[in-house]
């Protein structure tokens, strides 16, 4: 019986038209169901899926992609040098989440670095040729032209970490503001009085929000914000080391530090040890990300956990929905799909 059901009218593979006839819907509706479009009712989706199962229909991936002007490929674009990508656990965790979610589809993933002007120009030409169905953007700075280019080309895209409060692209972010507040509240509860922060690059919106959270937590506790206790960093270990040295020189009485990333916290720890400061006895230390670095530091680092793998998974879900949505790009942009995932403070011995 199954063998007969798996053959079409001509004795070959069942066709899309035969699935449509069996389900009592149009060919386009079947195509939308197979491509995961959200613009299909639950009842229609059930009918189509039943017809697919009954006939044993198997989509012809290559033909479907060609007919729909699809490549069945998406690009994960990192506008950073490879050295930073491989040095920071954040990127590998995002990639792990993206890969895990994408493995449940037929889509291929391309990893593209665009850390300088030459690579950006080459990427722009590649994208203009529509060689991918969609783009994931990770670690985008405020002045990066890539998001606007994607909008002009009407290529579906999702950004990890908004560029501003009114980000026009669909985005997935963690609650950077609340995470920073939790870190400072924790240090205040430990009786610390001179709490410093090492920021990330402030052309990154997430770094701005972490600094905003630091300031807000101090104000809410009735503490003045001492600008000498705010040192700029750049999300690198060397940047954390340099910023910590600046803080010790400007304000030797510092007794706690909230670093905007675990990598910078590792650099700060080195500077504190060079200065003979004990952690946490003399200076309490808190990071952000809750990466493997936090768990392996000595002492283990208290850190704000952002669900990075979950963010990667959510980015794929959003992007696939964008790709399947056949409405005009201008209409899709009106919805501004923005997802903010909660953060959590993980307490360890460094604080």
mmCIF file of C-alpha atoms in Angstrom:
data_model
loop_
_atom_site.group_PDB
_atom_site.id
_atom_site.type_symbol
_atom_site.label_atom_id
_atom_site.label_comp_id
_atom_site.label_asym_id
_atom_site.label_seq_id
_atom_site.Cartn_x
_atom_site.Cartn_y
_atom_site.Cartn_z
ATOM 1 C CA UNK A 1 0.000 0.000 0.000
ATOM 2 C CA UNK A 2 2.770 2.398 0.970
ATOM 3 C CA UNK A 3 4.614 1.626 -2.263
ATOM 4 C CA UNK A 4 1.556 2.602 -4.341
ATOM 5 C CA UNK A 5 1.008 5.786 -2.284
ATOM 6 C CA UNK A 6 4.589 6.901 -2.916
ATOM 7 C CA UNK A 7 4.100 7.005 -6.719
ATOM 8 C CA UNK A 8 2.395 9.734 -8.680
ATOM 9 C CA UNK A 9 -0.048 9.422 -11.543
ATOM 10 C CA UNK A 10 2.683 8.675 -14.019
ATOM 11 C CA UNK A 11 4.260 6.037 -11.806
ATOM 12 C CA UNK A 12 7.057 8.386 -10.743
ATOM 13 C CA UNK A 13 7.595 10.580 -7.695
ATOM 14 C CA UNK A 14 4.497 12.433 -6.441
ATOM 15 C CA UNK A 15 4.367 16.046 -7.599
ATOM 16 C CA UNK A 16 3.556 19.277 -5.834
ATOM 17 C CA UNK A 17 0.335 19.490 -7.871
ATOM 18 C CA UNK A 18 -0.775 16.048 -6.661
ATOM 19 C CA UNK A 19 -0.162 17.062 -3.042
ATOM 20 C CA UNK A 20 -2.230 20.220 -3.647
ATOM 21 C CA UNK A 21 -5.087 18.208 -5.185
ATOM 22 C CA UNK A 22 -5.074 15.691 -2.322
ATOM 23 C CA UNK A 23 -5.105 18.491 0.296
ATOM 24 C CA UNK A 24 -7.722 20.516 -1.582
ATOM 25 C CA UNK A 25 -5.575 23.638 -1.771
ATOM 26 C CA UNK A 26 -3.578 25.546 -4.365
ATOM 27 C CA UNK A 27 -0.022 24.769 -5.437
ATOM 28 C CA UNK A 28 1.225 27.998 -3.841
ATOM 29 C CA UNK A 29 -0.256 27.046 -0.489
ATOM 30 C CA UNK A 30 1.584 23.717 -0.538
ATOM 31 C CA UNK A 31 4.798 25.555 -1.368
ATOM 32 C CA UNK A 32 4.300 27.923 1.580
ATOM 33 C CA UNK A 33 3.742 25.027 3.976
ATOM 34 C CA UNK A 34 6.843 23.186 2.759
ATOM 35 C CA UNK A 35 8.923 26.366 3.039
ATOM 36 C CA UNK A 36 7.716 27.058 6.565
ATOM 37 C CA UNK A 37 5.796 30.250 5.829
ATOM 38 C CA UNK A 38 3.846 31.622 8.829
ATOM 39 C CA UNK A 39 1.075 32.798 6.480
ATOM 40 C CA UNK A 40 -0.813 29.486 6.544
ATOM 41 C CA UNK A 41 -3.633 28.506 8.916
ATOM 42 C CA UNK A 42 -3.155 25.574 11.276
ATOM 43 C CA UNK A 43 -5.948 23.605 9.562
ATOM 44 C CA UNK A 44 -4.450 24.120 6.110
ATOM 45 C CA UNK A 45 -0.979 23.195 7.336
ATOM 46 C CA UNK A 46 -2.367 19.965 8.854
ATOM 47 C CA UNK A 47 -4.157 19.062 5.606
ATOM 48 C CA UNK A 48 -1.058 19.643 3.495
ATOM 49 C CA UNK A 49 1.206 17.711 5.878
ATOM 50 C CA UNK A 50 -1.257 14.804 5.825
ATOM 51 C CA UNK A 51 -1.247 14.791 2.016
ATOM 52 C CA UNK A 52 2.549 14.901 1.948
ATOM 53 C CA UNK A 53 2.722 11.919 4.302
ATOM 54 C CA UNK A 54 0.043 9.963 2.456
ATOM 55 C CA UNK A 55 1.622 10.415 -0.963
ATOM 56 C CA UNK A 56 5.188 10.120 0.261
ATOM 57 C CA UNK A 57 6.080 13.417 -1.364
ATOM 58 C CA UNK A 58 9.762 14.406 -1.116
ATOM 59 C CA UNK A 59 10.609 18.012 -2.151
ATOM 60 C CA UNK A 60 13.157 18.412 -4.910
ATOM 61 C CA UNK A 61 15.467 20.818 -3.112
ATOM 62 C CA UNK A 62 17.417 21.982 -6.146
ATOM 63 C CA UNK A 63 14.348 22.537 -8.292
ATOM 64 C CA UNK A 64 12.509 24.282 -5.471
ATOM 65 C CA UNK A 65 15.425 26.604 -4.831
ATOM 66 C CA UNK A 66 15.763 27.455 -8.532
ATOM 67 C CA UNK A 67 12.050 28.066 -8.997
ATOM 68 C CA UNK A 68 11.850 30.265 -5.946
ATOM 69 C CA UNK A 69 15.094 32.096 -6.776
ATOM 70 C CA UNK A 70 16.559 30.540 -3.636
ATOM 71 C CA UNK A 71 20.077 29.357 -2.823
ATOM 72 C CA UNK A 72 19.248 27.388 0.341
ATOM 73 C CA UNK A 73 22.231 29.112 1.980
ATOM 74 C CA UNK A 74 22.554 31.804 4.610
ATOM 75 C CA UNK A 75 25.588 33.801 5.687
ATOM 76 C CA UNK A 76 26.786 34.457 9.218
ATOM 77 C CA UNK A 77 28.680 37.725 8.808
ATOM 78 C CA UNK A 78 31.146 38.853 11.475
ATOM 79 C CA UNK A 79 32.435 42.408 10.882
ATOM 80 C CA UNK A 80 35.476 41.743 13.085
ATOM 81 C CA UNK A 81 39.003 40.375 12.500
ATOM 82 C CA UNK A 82 39.372 36.601 12.755
ATOM 83 C CA UNK A 83 41.641 37.060 15.787
ATOM 84 C CA UNK A 84 38.788 38.477 17.844
ATOM 85 C CA UNK A 85 36.362 35.823 16.604
ATOM 86 C CA UNK A 86 38.591 32.987 17.813
ATOM 87 C CA UNK A 87 39.668 34.753 21.032
ATOM 88 C CA UNK A 88 36.194 35.467 22.410
ATOM 89 C CA UNK A 89 33.891 32.631 23.475
ATOM 90 C CA UNK A 90 30.861 34.790 22.619
ATOM 91 C CA UNK A 91 31.276 34.153 18.898
ATOM 92 C CA UNK A 92 31.754 30.398 19.168
ATOM 93 C CA UNK A 93 28.682 30.158 21.404
ATOM 94 C CA UNK A 94 26.575 32.085 18.886
ATOM 95 C CA UNK A 95 27.883 29.834 16.099
ATOM 96 C CA UNK A 96 27.046 26.742 18.142
ATOM 97 C CA UNK A 97 23.447 27.879 18.603
ATOM 98 C CA UNK A 98 23.082 28.868 14.964
ATOM 99 C CA UNK A 99 24.511 25.562 13.763
ATOM 100 C CA UNK A 100 22.335 23.478 16.068
ATOM 101 C CA UNK A 101 19.135 25.186 14.935
ATOM 102 C CA UNK A 102 20.099 25.185 11.279
ATOM 103 C CA UNK A 103 20.892 21.466 11.355
ATOM 104 C CA UNK A 104 17.145 20.844 11.481
ATOM 105 C CA UNK A 105 16.742 22.435 8.031
ATOM 106 C CA UNK A 106 18.188 21.933 4.553
ATOM 107 C CA UNK A 107 19.968 25.302 4.637
ATOM 108 C CA UNK A 108 23.753 25.633 4.396
ATOM 109 C CA UNK A 109 25.728 28.078 6.543
ATOM 110 C CA UNK A 110 28.536 30.302 5.258
ATOM 111 C CA UNK A 111 30.838 32.020 7.767
ATOM 112 C CA UNK A 112 32.115 35.334 6.391
ATOM 113 C CA UNK A 113 34.523 37.775 8.045
ATOM 114 C CA UNK A 114 34.231 41.443 7.123
ATOM 115 C CA UNK A 115 36.672 43.115 9.461
ATOM 116 C CA UNK A 116 38.077 45.740 7.077
ATOM 117 C CA UNK A 117 36.951 47.955 4.179
ATOM 118 C CA UNK A 118 38.310 45.647 1.475
ATOM 119 C CA UNK A 119 36.416 42.654 2.855
ATOM 120 C CA UNK A 120 33.248 44.727 3.248
ATOM 121 C CA UNK A 121 33.407 45.790 -0.386
ATOM 122 C CA UNK A 122 33.925 42.204 -1.503
ATOM 123 C CA UNK A 123 31.025 41.095 0.696
ATOM 124 C CA UNK A 124 28.806 43.841 -0.728
ATOM 125 C CA UNK A 125 29.431 42.527 -4.264
ATOM 126 C CA UNK A 126 28.738 38.966 -3.139
ATOM 127 C CA UNK A 127 25.459 39.929 -1.465
ATOM 128 C CA UNK A 128 24.377 42.099 -4.386
ATOM 129 C CA UNK A 129 24.491 38.955 -6.543
ATOM 130 C CA UNK A 130 21.920 37.402 -4.163
ATOM 131 C CA UNK A 131 24.019 34.317 -3.521
ATOM 132 C CA UNK A 132 22.439 33.740 -0.113
ATOM 133 C CA UNK A 133 18.816 33.729 1.024
ATOM 134 C CA UNK A 134 19.494 35.634 4.227
ATOM 135 C CA UNK A 135 22.156 37.054 6.516
ATOM 136 C CA UNK A 136 22.906 36.873 10.223
ATOM 137 C CA UNK A 137 24.957 39.837 11.486
ATOM 138 C CA UNK A 138 26.953 39.474 14.702
ATOM 139 C CA UNK A 139 28.844 42.200 16.622
ATOM 140 C CA UNK A 140 27.799 45.186 14.536
ATOM 141 C CA UNK A 141 29.078 48.658 15.361
ATOM 142 C CA UNK A 142 26.919 51.764 15.121
ATOM 143 C CA UNK A 143 28.602 53.080 11.959
ATOM 144 C CA UNK A 144 28.741 49.761 10.097
ATOM 145 C CA UNK A 145 27.247 50.160 6.587
ATOM 146 C CA UNK A 146 26.340 46.481 6.171
ATOM 147 C CA UNK A 147 22.859 46.572 7.766
ATOM 148 C CA UNK A 148 21.792 49.459 5.540
ATOM 149 C CA UNK A 149 23.188 47.654 2.501
ATOM 150 C CA UNK A 150 21.106 44.581 3.335
ATOM 151 C CA UNK A 151 18.003 46.762 3.645
ATOM 152 C CA UNK A 152 18.687 48.352 0.251
ATOM 153 C CA UNK A 153 19.163 44.939 -1.355
ATOM 154 C CA UNK A 154 16.029 43.673 0.414
ATOM 155 C CA UNK A 155 17.922 40.626 1.663
ATOM 156 C CA UNK A 156 16.312 39.126 4.783
ATOM 157 C CA UNK A 157 18.604 39.769 7.741
ATOM 158 C CA UNK A 158 18.686 39.424 11.513
ATOM 159 C CA UNK A 159 21.137 41.284 13.715
ATOM 160 C CA UNK A 160 22.616 40.039 16.997
ATOM 161 C CA UNK A 161 22.631 43.045 19.291
ATOM 162 C CA UNK A 162 20.798 46.173 18.214
ATOM 163 C CA UNK A 163 22.714 49.204 16.912
ATOM 164 C CA UNK A 164 20.300 51.563 18.671
ATOM 165 C CA UNK A 165 17.006 51.598 20.569
ATOM 166 C CA UNK A 166 15.080 51.922 17.282
ATOM 167 C CA UNK A 167 16.892 49.190 15.351
ATOM 168 C CA UNK A 168 15.001 48.741 12.047
ATOM 169 C CA UNK A 169 16.258 45.206 11.352
ATOM 170 C CA UNK A 170 14.868 42.173 13.180
ATOM 171 C CA UNK A 171 17.185 41.572 16.116
ATOM 172 C CA UNK A 172 18.003 39.253 18.990
ATOM 173 C CA UNK A 173 19.668 40.711 22.055
ATOM 174 C CA UNK A 174 20.180 40.033 25.748
ATOM 175 C CA UNK A 175 19.008 42.409 28.467
ATOM 176 C CA UNK A 176 22.325 44.205 28.863
ATOM 177 C CA UNK A 177 20.864 46.946 31.053
ATOM 178 C CA UNK A 178 19.300 44.589 33.592
ATOM 179 C CA UNK A 179 22.409 42.413 33.629
ATOM 180 C CA UNK A 180 24.644 45.351 34.509
ATOM 181 C CA UNK A 181 22.211 46.486 37.202
ATOM 182 C CA UNK A 182 22.300 43.006 38.738
ATOM 183 C CA UNK A 183 26.121 43.009 38.752
ATOM 184 C CA UNK A 184 26.361 46.378 40.524
ATOM 185 C CA UNK A 185 23.549 45.530 42.968
ATOM 186 C CA UNK A 186 25.468 42.390 43.875
ATOM 187 C CA UNK A 187 28.648 44.360 44.573
ATOM 188 C CA UNK A 188 26.733 46.931 46.637
ATOM 189 C CA UNK A 189 25.173 44.115 48.667
ATOM 190 C CA UNK A 190 28.698 42.854 49.369
ATOM 191 C CA UNK A 191 29.484 46.197 50.993
ATOM 192 C CA UNK A 192 31.700 47.560 48.239
ATOM 193 C CA UNK A 193 31.887 51.346 48.125
ATOM 194 C CA UNK A 194 34.190 52.280 45.233
ATOM 195 C CA UNK A 195 32.736 50.270 42.350
ATOM 196 C CA UNK A 196 34.410 50.791 38.982
ATOM 197 C CA UNK A 197 33.442 49.595 35.531
ATOM 198 C CA UNK A 198 35.417 48.702 32.415
ATOM 199 C CA UNK A 199 33.227 49.331 29.399
ATOM 200 C CA UNK A 200 33.248 47.645 26.034
ATOM 201 C CA UNK A 201 33.527 49.712 22.861
ATOM 202 C CA UNK A 202 30.824 52.340 23.202
ATOM 203 C CA UNK A 203 30.015 52.301 19.487
ATOM 204 C CA UNK A 204 28.367 48.960 20.335
ATOM 205 C CA UNK A 205 24.855 49.493 21.676
ATOM 206 C CA UNK A 206 25.115 46.575 24.114
ATOM 207 C CA UNK A 207 28.177 48.173 25.715
ATOM 208 C CA UNK A 208 26.285 51.458 26.042
ATOM 209 C CA UNK A 209 23.413 49.669 27.783
ATOM 210 C CA UNK A 210 25.790 47.966 30.225
ATOM 211 C CA UNK A 211 27.239 51.343 31.123
ATOM 212 C CA UNK A 212 23.706 52.753 31.474
ATOM 213 C CA UNK A 213 22.849 49.890 33.840
ATOM 214 C CA UNK A 214 25.962 50.539 35.915
ATOM 215 C CA UNK A 215 25.051 54.208 36.312
ATOM 216 C CA UNK A 216 21.393 53.478 37.056
ATOM 217 C CA UNK A 217 22.171 50.911 39.772
ATOM 218 C CA UNK A 218 24.455 53.361 41.573
ATOM 219 C CA UNK A 219 21.902 56.172 41.325
ATOM 220 C CA UNK A 220 19.091 53.921 42.560
ATOM 221 C CA UNK A 221 21.236 53.050 45.587
ATOM 222 C CA UNK A 222 21.803 56.729 46.314
ATOM 223 C CA UNK A 223 25.472 56.538 45.323
ATOM 224 C CA UNK A 224 27.186 59.215 43.234
ATOM 225 C CA UNK A 225 28.609 58.202 39.864
ATOM 226 C CA UNK A 226 32.346 58.957 39.987
ATOM 227 C CA UNK A 227 33.583 59.394 36.422
ATOM 228 C CA UNK A 228 37.097 58.417 37.559
ATOM 229 C CA UNK A 229 35.705 54.914 38.115
ATOM 230 C CA UNK A 230 34.618 54.494 34.469
ATOM 231 C CA UNK A 231 37.400 53.227 32.199
ATOM 232 C CA UNK A 232 36.986 52.533 28.461
ATOM 233 C CA UNK A 233 37.817 49.054 27.197
ATOM 234 C CA UNK A 234 37.420 47.285 23.887
ATOM 235 C CA UNK A 235 36.254 43.749 24.787
ATOM 236 C CA UNK A 236 39.845 42.426 24.590
ATOM 237 C CA UNK A 237 42.042 41.013 27.349
ATOM 238 C CA UNK A 238 44.692 43.660 26.768
ATOM 239 C CA UNK A 239 42.011 46.333 26.867
ATOM 240 C CA UNK A 240 40.852 45.057 30.258
ATOM 241 C CA UNK A 241 44.417 45.023 31.594
ATOM 242 C CA UNK A 242 45.073 48.563 30.375
ATOM 243 C CA UNK A 243 41.778 49.901 31.750
ATOM 244 C CA UNK A 244 42.412 48.327 35.153
ATOM 245 C CA UNK A 245 45.805 49.978 35.381
ATOM 246 C CA UNK A 246 44.175 53.317 34.561
ATOM 247 C CA UNK A 247 41.563 52.790 37.276
ATOM 248 C CA UNK A 248 44.160 51.961 39.919
ATOM 249 C CA UNK A 249 46.140 55.065 38.994
ATOM 250 C CA UNK A 250 43.100 57.350 39.007
ATOM 251 C CA UNK A 251 41.361 55.893 42.056
ATOM 252 C CA UNK A 252 43.586 53.641 44.206
ATOM 253 C CA UNK A 253 40.752 53.036 46.680
ATOM 254 C CA UNK A 254 38.732 51.035 44.127
ATOM 255 C CA UNK A 255 37.360 47.914 45.834
ATOM 256 C CA UNK A 256 35.167 46.403 43.106
ATOM 257 C CA UNK A 257 35.122 46.207 39.305
ATOM 258 C CA UNK A 258 32.327 45.339 36.913
ATOM 259 C CA UNK A 259 33.916 44.431 33.574
ATOM 260 C CA UNK A 260 31.777 44.523 30.432
ATOM 261 C CA UNK A 261 32.983 41.068 29.358
ATOM 262 C CA UNK A 262 34.696 38.029 30.864
ATOM 263 C CA UNK A 263 37.648 38.538 28.530
ATOM 264 C CA UNK A 264 38.203 42.049 29.874
ATOM 265 C CA UNK A 265 37.748 40.745 33.430
ATOM 266 C CA UNK A 266 40.600 38.300 32.778
ATOM 267 C CA UNK A 267 42.809 41.212 31.734
ATOM 268 C CA UNK A 268 41.738 43.217 34.804
ATOM 269 C CA UNK A 269 42.635 40.299 37.053
ATOM 270 C CA UNK A 270 46.186 40.290 35.685
ATOM 271 C CA UNK A 271 46.585 44.021 36.361
ATOM 272 C CA UNK A 272 45.207 43.625 39.885
ATOM 273 C CA UNK A 273 47.665 40.835 40.655
ATOM 274 C CA UNK A 274 50.534 42.860 39.246
ATOM 275 C CA UNK A 275 49.518 45.623 41.674
ATOM 276 C CA UNK A 276 49.392 43.198 44.605
ATOM 277 C CA UNK A 277 45.594 43.375 44.960
ATOM 278 C CA UNK A 278 43.868 40.190 46.121
ATOM 279 C CA UNK A 279 40.589 39.001 44.585
ATOM 280 C CA UNK A 280 38.060 39.252 46.196
ATOM 281 C CA UNK A 281 39.642 40.368 49.495
ATOM 282 C CA UNK A 282 40.885 43.723 48.209
ATOM 283 C CA UNK A 283 38.929 44.042 44.969
ATOM 284 C CA UNK A 284 35.806 42.124 43.983
ATOM 285 C CA UNK A 285 35.509 41.320 40.275
ATOM 286 C CA UNK A 286 32.440 40.637 38.109
ATOM 287 C CA UNK A 287 32.351 39.920 34.377
ATOM 288 C CA UNK A 288 29.708 39.616 31.671
ATOM 289 C CA UNK A 289 28.891 36.626 29.404
ATOM 290 C CA UNK A 290 29.408 33.700 31.836
ATOM 291 C CA UNK A 291 31.743 32.068 29.327
ATOM 292 C CA UNK A 292 34.140 29.179 29.908
ATOM 293 C CA UNK A 293 36.705 31.830 30.864
ATOM 294 C CA UNK A 294 34.619 32.720 33.921
ATOM 295 C CA UNK A 295 34.501 29.138 35.158
ATOM 296 C CA UNK A 296 38.227 28.522 34.629
ATOM 297 C CA UNK A 297 39.604 31.703 36.158
ATOM 298 C CA UNK A 298 41.326 31.657 39.563
ATOM 299 C CA UNK A 299 39.270 32.466 41.531
ATOM 300 C CA UNK A 300 36.223 31.507 39.434
ATOM 301 C CA UNK A 301 34.584 34.656 38.114
ATOM 302 C CA UNK A 302 31.160 35.938 39.094
ATOM 303 C CA UNK A 303 29.561 36.837 35.775
ATOM 304 C CA UNK A 304 26.321 37.930 34.148
ATOM 305 C CA UNK A 305 25.078 35.086 31.997
ATOM 306 C CA UNK A 306 23.586 35.983 28.672
ATOM 307 C CA UNK A 307 22.011 33.000 26.883
ATOM 308 C CA UNK A 308 24.283 33.181 23.853
ATOM 309 C CA UNK A 309 23.488 29.792 22.326
ATOM 310 C CA UNK A 310 19.780 30.488 22.738
ATOM 311 C CA UNK A 311 20.342 33.817 21.002
ATOM 312 C CA UNK A 312 21.913 31.986 18.053
ATOM 313 C CA UNK A 313 18.937 29.627 17.845
ATOM 314 C CA UNK A 314 16.483 32.520 18.041
ATOM 315 C CA UNK A 315 18.327 34.347 15.265
ATOM 316 C CA UNK A 316 17.848 31.375 12.952
ATOM 317 C CA UNK A 317 14.149 31.151 13.786
ATOM 318 C CA UNK A 318 13.659 34.841 13.051
ATOM 319 C CA UNK A 319 15.669 34.681 9.829
ATOM 320 C CA UNK A 320 13.834 31.638 8.475
ATOM 321 C CA UNK A 321 10.537 33.387 9.189
ATOM 322 C CA UNK A 322 11.820 36.448 7.295
ATOM 323 C CA UNK A 323 12.907 34.307 4.335
ATOM 324 C CA UNK A 324 9.539 32.519 4.206
ATOM 325 C CA UNK A 325 7.573 35.781 4.468
ATOM 326 C CA UNK A 326 6.796 36.777 0.876
ATOM 327 C CA UNK A 327 5.385 40.184 1.736
ATOM 328 C CA UNK A 328 7.319 43.270 0.515
ATOM 329 C CA UNK A 329 10.340 44.161 2.645
ATOM 330 C CA UNK A 330 8.839 47.557 3.505
ATOM 331 C CA UNK A 331 5.798 45.839 5.004
ATOM 332 C CA UNK A 332 7.919 43.372 6.995
ATOM 333 C CA UNK A 333 10.019 46.202 8.419
ATOM 334 C CA UNK A 334 6.930 47.785 9.974
ATOM 335 C CA UNK A 335 6.730 44.874 12.412
ATOM 336 C CA UNK A 336 10.302 45.397 13.705
ATOM 337 C CA UNK A 337 10.607 41.949 15.247
ATOM 338 C CA UNK A 338 12.834 42.522 18.291
ATOM 339 C CA UNK A 339 13.612 39.795 20.820
ATOM 340 C CA UNK A 340 15.351 40.534 24.138
ATOM 341 C CA UNK A 341 16.361 37.520 26.230
ATOM 342 C CA UNK A 342 16.846 37.747 30.016
ATOM 343 C CA UNK A 343 20.227 37.699 31.729
ATOM 344 C CA UNK A 344 21.165 36.081 35.048
ATOM 345 C CA UNK A 345 23.915 36.777 37.577
ATOM 346 C CA UNK A 346 26.003 33.677 38.338
ATOM 347 C CA UNK A 347 27.830 34.133 41.647
ATOM 348 C CA UNK A 348 31.303 32.649 42.131
ATOM 349 C CA UNK A 349 34.329 33.270 44.344
ATOM 350 C CA UNK A 350 35.656 36.436 42.683
ATOM 351 C CA UNK A 351 33.098 38.641 44.443
#
